XYZ file of C-alpha atoms in Angstrom:
247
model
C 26.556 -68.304 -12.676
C 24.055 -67.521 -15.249
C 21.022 -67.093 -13.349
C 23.190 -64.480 -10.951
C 23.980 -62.839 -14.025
C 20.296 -62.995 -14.694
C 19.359 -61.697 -11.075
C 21.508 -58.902 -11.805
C 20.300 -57.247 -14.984
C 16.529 -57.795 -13.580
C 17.974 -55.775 -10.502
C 19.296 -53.067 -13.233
C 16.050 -52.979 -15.098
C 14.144 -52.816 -12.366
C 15.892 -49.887 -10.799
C 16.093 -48.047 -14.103
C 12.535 -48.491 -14.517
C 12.171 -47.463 -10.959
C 14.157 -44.427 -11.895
C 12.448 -42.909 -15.063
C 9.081 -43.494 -13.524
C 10.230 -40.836 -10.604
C 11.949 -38.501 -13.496
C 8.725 -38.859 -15.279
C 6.322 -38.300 -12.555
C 8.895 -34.907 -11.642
C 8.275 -33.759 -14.877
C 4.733 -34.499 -15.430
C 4.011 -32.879 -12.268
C 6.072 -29.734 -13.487
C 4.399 -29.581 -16.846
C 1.025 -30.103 -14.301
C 1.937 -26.726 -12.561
C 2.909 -24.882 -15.458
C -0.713 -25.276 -17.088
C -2.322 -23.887 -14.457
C -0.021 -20.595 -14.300
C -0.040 -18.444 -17.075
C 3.461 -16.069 -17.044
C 2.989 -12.323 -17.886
C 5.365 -9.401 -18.826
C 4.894 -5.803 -16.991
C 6.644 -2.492 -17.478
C 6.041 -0.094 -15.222
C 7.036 3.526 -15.185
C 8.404 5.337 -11.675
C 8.995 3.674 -8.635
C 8.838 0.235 -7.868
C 9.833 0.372 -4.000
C 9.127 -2.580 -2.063
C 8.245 -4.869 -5.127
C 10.359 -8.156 -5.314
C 10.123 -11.678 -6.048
C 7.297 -13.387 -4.479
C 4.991 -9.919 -4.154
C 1.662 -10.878 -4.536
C -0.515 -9.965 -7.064
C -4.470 -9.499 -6.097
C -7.108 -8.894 -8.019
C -10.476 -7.256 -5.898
C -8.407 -8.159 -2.696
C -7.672 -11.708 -3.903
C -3.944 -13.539 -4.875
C -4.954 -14.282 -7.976
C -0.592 -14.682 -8.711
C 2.405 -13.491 -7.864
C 6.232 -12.075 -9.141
C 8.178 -14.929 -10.141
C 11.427 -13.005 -11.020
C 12.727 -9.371 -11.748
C 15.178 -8.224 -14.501
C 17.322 -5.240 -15.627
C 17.152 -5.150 -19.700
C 18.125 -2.796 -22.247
C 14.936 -0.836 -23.947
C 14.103 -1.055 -27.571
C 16.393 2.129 -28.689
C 19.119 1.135 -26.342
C 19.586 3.988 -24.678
C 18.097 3.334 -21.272
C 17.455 0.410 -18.865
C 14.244 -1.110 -17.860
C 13.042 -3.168 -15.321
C 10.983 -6.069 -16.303
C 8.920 -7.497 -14.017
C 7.608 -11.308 -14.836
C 4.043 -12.262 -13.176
C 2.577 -15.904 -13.029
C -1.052 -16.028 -12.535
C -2.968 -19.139 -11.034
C -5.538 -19.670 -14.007
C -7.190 -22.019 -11.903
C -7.669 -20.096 -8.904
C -9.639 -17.495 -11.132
C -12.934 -19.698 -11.905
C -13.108 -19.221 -15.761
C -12.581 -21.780 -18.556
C -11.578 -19.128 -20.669
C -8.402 -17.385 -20.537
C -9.037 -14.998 -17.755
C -6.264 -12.614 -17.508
C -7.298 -12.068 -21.425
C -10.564 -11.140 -20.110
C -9.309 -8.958 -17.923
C -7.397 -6.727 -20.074
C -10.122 -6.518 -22.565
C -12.183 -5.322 -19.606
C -9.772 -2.158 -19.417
C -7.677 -3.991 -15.910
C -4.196 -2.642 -15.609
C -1.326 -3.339 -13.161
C -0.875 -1.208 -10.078
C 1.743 -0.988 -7.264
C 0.225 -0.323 -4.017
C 2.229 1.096 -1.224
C 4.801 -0.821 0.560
C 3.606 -3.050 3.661
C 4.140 -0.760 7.242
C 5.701 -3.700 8.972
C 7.791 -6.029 6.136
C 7.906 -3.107 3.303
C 6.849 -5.308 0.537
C 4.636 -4.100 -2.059
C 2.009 -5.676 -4.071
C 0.535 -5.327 -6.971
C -3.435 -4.784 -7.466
C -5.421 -5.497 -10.892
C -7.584 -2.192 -11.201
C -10.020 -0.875 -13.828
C -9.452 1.804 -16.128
C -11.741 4.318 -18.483
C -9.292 3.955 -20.813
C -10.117 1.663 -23.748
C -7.271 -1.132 -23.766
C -5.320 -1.627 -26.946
C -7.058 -4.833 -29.411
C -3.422 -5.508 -30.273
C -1.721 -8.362 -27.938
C 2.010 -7.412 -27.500
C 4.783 -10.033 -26.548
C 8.237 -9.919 -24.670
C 10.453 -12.857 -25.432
C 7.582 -15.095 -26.068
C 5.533 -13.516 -23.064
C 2.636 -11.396 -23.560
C 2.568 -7.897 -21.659
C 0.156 -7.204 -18.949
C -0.791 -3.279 -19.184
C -0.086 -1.233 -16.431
C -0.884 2.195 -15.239
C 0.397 5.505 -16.913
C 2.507 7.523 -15.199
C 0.206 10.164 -16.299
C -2.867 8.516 -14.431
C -0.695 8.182 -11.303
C 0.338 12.293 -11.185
C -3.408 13.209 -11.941
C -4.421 10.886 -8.523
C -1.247 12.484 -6.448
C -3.026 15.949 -7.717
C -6.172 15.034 -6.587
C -4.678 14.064 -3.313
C -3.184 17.527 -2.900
C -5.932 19.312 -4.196
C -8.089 17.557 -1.175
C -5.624 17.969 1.482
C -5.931 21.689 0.368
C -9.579 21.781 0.648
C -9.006 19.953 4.286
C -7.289 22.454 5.441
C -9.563 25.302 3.929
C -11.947 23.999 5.670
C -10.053 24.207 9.158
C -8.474 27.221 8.890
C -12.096 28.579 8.208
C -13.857 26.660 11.384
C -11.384 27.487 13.545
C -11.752 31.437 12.500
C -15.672 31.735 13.093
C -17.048 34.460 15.498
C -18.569 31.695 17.186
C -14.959 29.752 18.206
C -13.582 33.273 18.617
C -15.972 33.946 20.999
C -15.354 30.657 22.537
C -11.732 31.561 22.927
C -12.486 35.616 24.764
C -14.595 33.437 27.000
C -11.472 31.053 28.198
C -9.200 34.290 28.591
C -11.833 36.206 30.645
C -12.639 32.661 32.810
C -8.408 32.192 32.896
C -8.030 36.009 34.490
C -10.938 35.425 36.872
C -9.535 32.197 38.193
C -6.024 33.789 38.692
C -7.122 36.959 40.667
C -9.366 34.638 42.599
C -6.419 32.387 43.323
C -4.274 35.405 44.179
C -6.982 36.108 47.001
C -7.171 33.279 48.459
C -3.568 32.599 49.186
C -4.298 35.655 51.539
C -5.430 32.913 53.436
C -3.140 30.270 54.821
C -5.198 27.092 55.897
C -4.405 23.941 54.064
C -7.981 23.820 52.627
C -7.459 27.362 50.885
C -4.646 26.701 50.040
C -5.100 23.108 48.090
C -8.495 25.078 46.441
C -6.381 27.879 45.507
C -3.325 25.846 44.147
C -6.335 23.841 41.869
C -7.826 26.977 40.607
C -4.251 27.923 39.243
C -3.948 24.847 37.300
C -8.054 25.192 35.744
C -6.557 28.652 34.641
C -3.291 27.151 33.252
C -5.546 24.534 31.337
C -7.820 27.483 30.465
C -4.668 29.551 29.059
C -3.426 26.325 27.035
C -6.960 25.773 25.727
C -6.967 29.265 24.267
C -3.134 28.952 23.205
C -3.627 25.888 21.414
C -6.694 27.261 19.178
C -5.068 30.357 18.209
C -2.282 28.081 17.175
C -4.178 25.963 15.220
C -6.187 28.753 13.723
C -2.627 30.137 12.383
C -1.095 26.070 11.668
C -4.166 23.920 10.657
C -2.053 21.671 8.903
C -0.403 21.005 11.704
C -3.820 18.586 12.412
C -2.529 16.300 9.411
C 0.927 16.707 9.779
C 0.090 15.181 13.661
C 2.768 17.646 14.917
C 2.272 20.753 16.908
């Protein structure tokens, strides 16, 4: 009787100890992963269409992290919402001893979001360098230190640019397609277009098969000819239609 009593509590220890060695290993392991991620704070200010958990964060076309989790909050004055956006980084993945995302923002790197994926319409979010000197002062959110990201102000000065250079584009077009040279270009097709009609026209005089299959091919060359010439004084009126992709 006593040794099955004996038998038994070695069965209990044994499993218990079995036990906390798997709850230990489970939470070494976790504390394991957590050192080599480092968790970051970012605001940003506009859109963030097609960010979300698990968006990727790259730095010089690298996942060097990614979004663990997104947030609706209450701002400091309490009369607006923001989105907070928490990043973990792979420390490890980045090849310094250091901290490296420190380095980075000391470097002048801010937080971007590039445009959503064609196919799945995920965003990412791309580590890019600035002029602008960053501030000496680390600041915290809950515990978490804030990862800089770019001003709205930076972000309307590159969607000016963009306009400014699609402008220039199309400058550019509208003054190609008005020289004397593409002009001239464009007589010649109407005077070759008339030609091949009245020469067509004369030849259906003419019934044989042969004639008529030449003359019937002449009319389409003019056609083409009278497209050709409708389609650049078209575009010399609509150049934008070349970007737009729509005529």
């Amino acid at each position: 009787m006593r040794q099955e009593r004996l038998y038994t509590l070695i069965g209990i220890f044994v499993v218990g100890a079995f036990g906390l060695l798997i709850y230990g290993s489970i939470f070494f392991y976790n504390e394991y992963i957590k050192e080599k991620m480092e968790t970051y704070v970012l605001f940003f200010k506009g859109s963030l269409n097609g960010l979300e958990s698990r968006s990727t964060v790259t730095y010089r076309g690298v996942k060097i992290g990614e979004v663990s989790f997104i947030e609706l909050t209450e701002n400091t004055l309490k009369n607006m919402v923001d989105v907070v956006v928490y990043v973990q980084f792979f420390v490890d993945k980045t090849g310094f001893r250091d901290n490296p995302i420190r380095l980075l923002i000391n470097k002048g790197f801010v937080a971007d979001i590039s445009k959503p994926n064609f196919l799945t319409g995920v965003a990412s979010i791309e580590l890019i360098q600035t002029d602008k000197p960053p501030s000496s002062k680390q600041h915290y959110y809950r515990g978490y230190p804030i990862f800089p990201t770019v001003p709205q102000v930076e972000k309307y000065t590159s969607f000016d640019e963009t306009l400014k250079s699609a402008k220039k584009t199309l400058d550019e077009i509208r003054e190609f397609l008005q020289t004397k040279e593409l002009q001239k270009t464009a007589e010649s097709l109407r005077k070759m277009a008339d030609s091949i009609e009245i020469l067509a026209n004369n030849l259906n005089q003419n019934v044989s098969p042969f004639v008529a299959y030449f003359s019937q091919s002449l009319k389409e060359v003019g056609k083409a000819a009278y497209s050709t010439q409708n389609l650049m004084d078209y575009l010399s009126r609509h150049p934008e239609s070349l970007l737009r992709g729509k005529m």
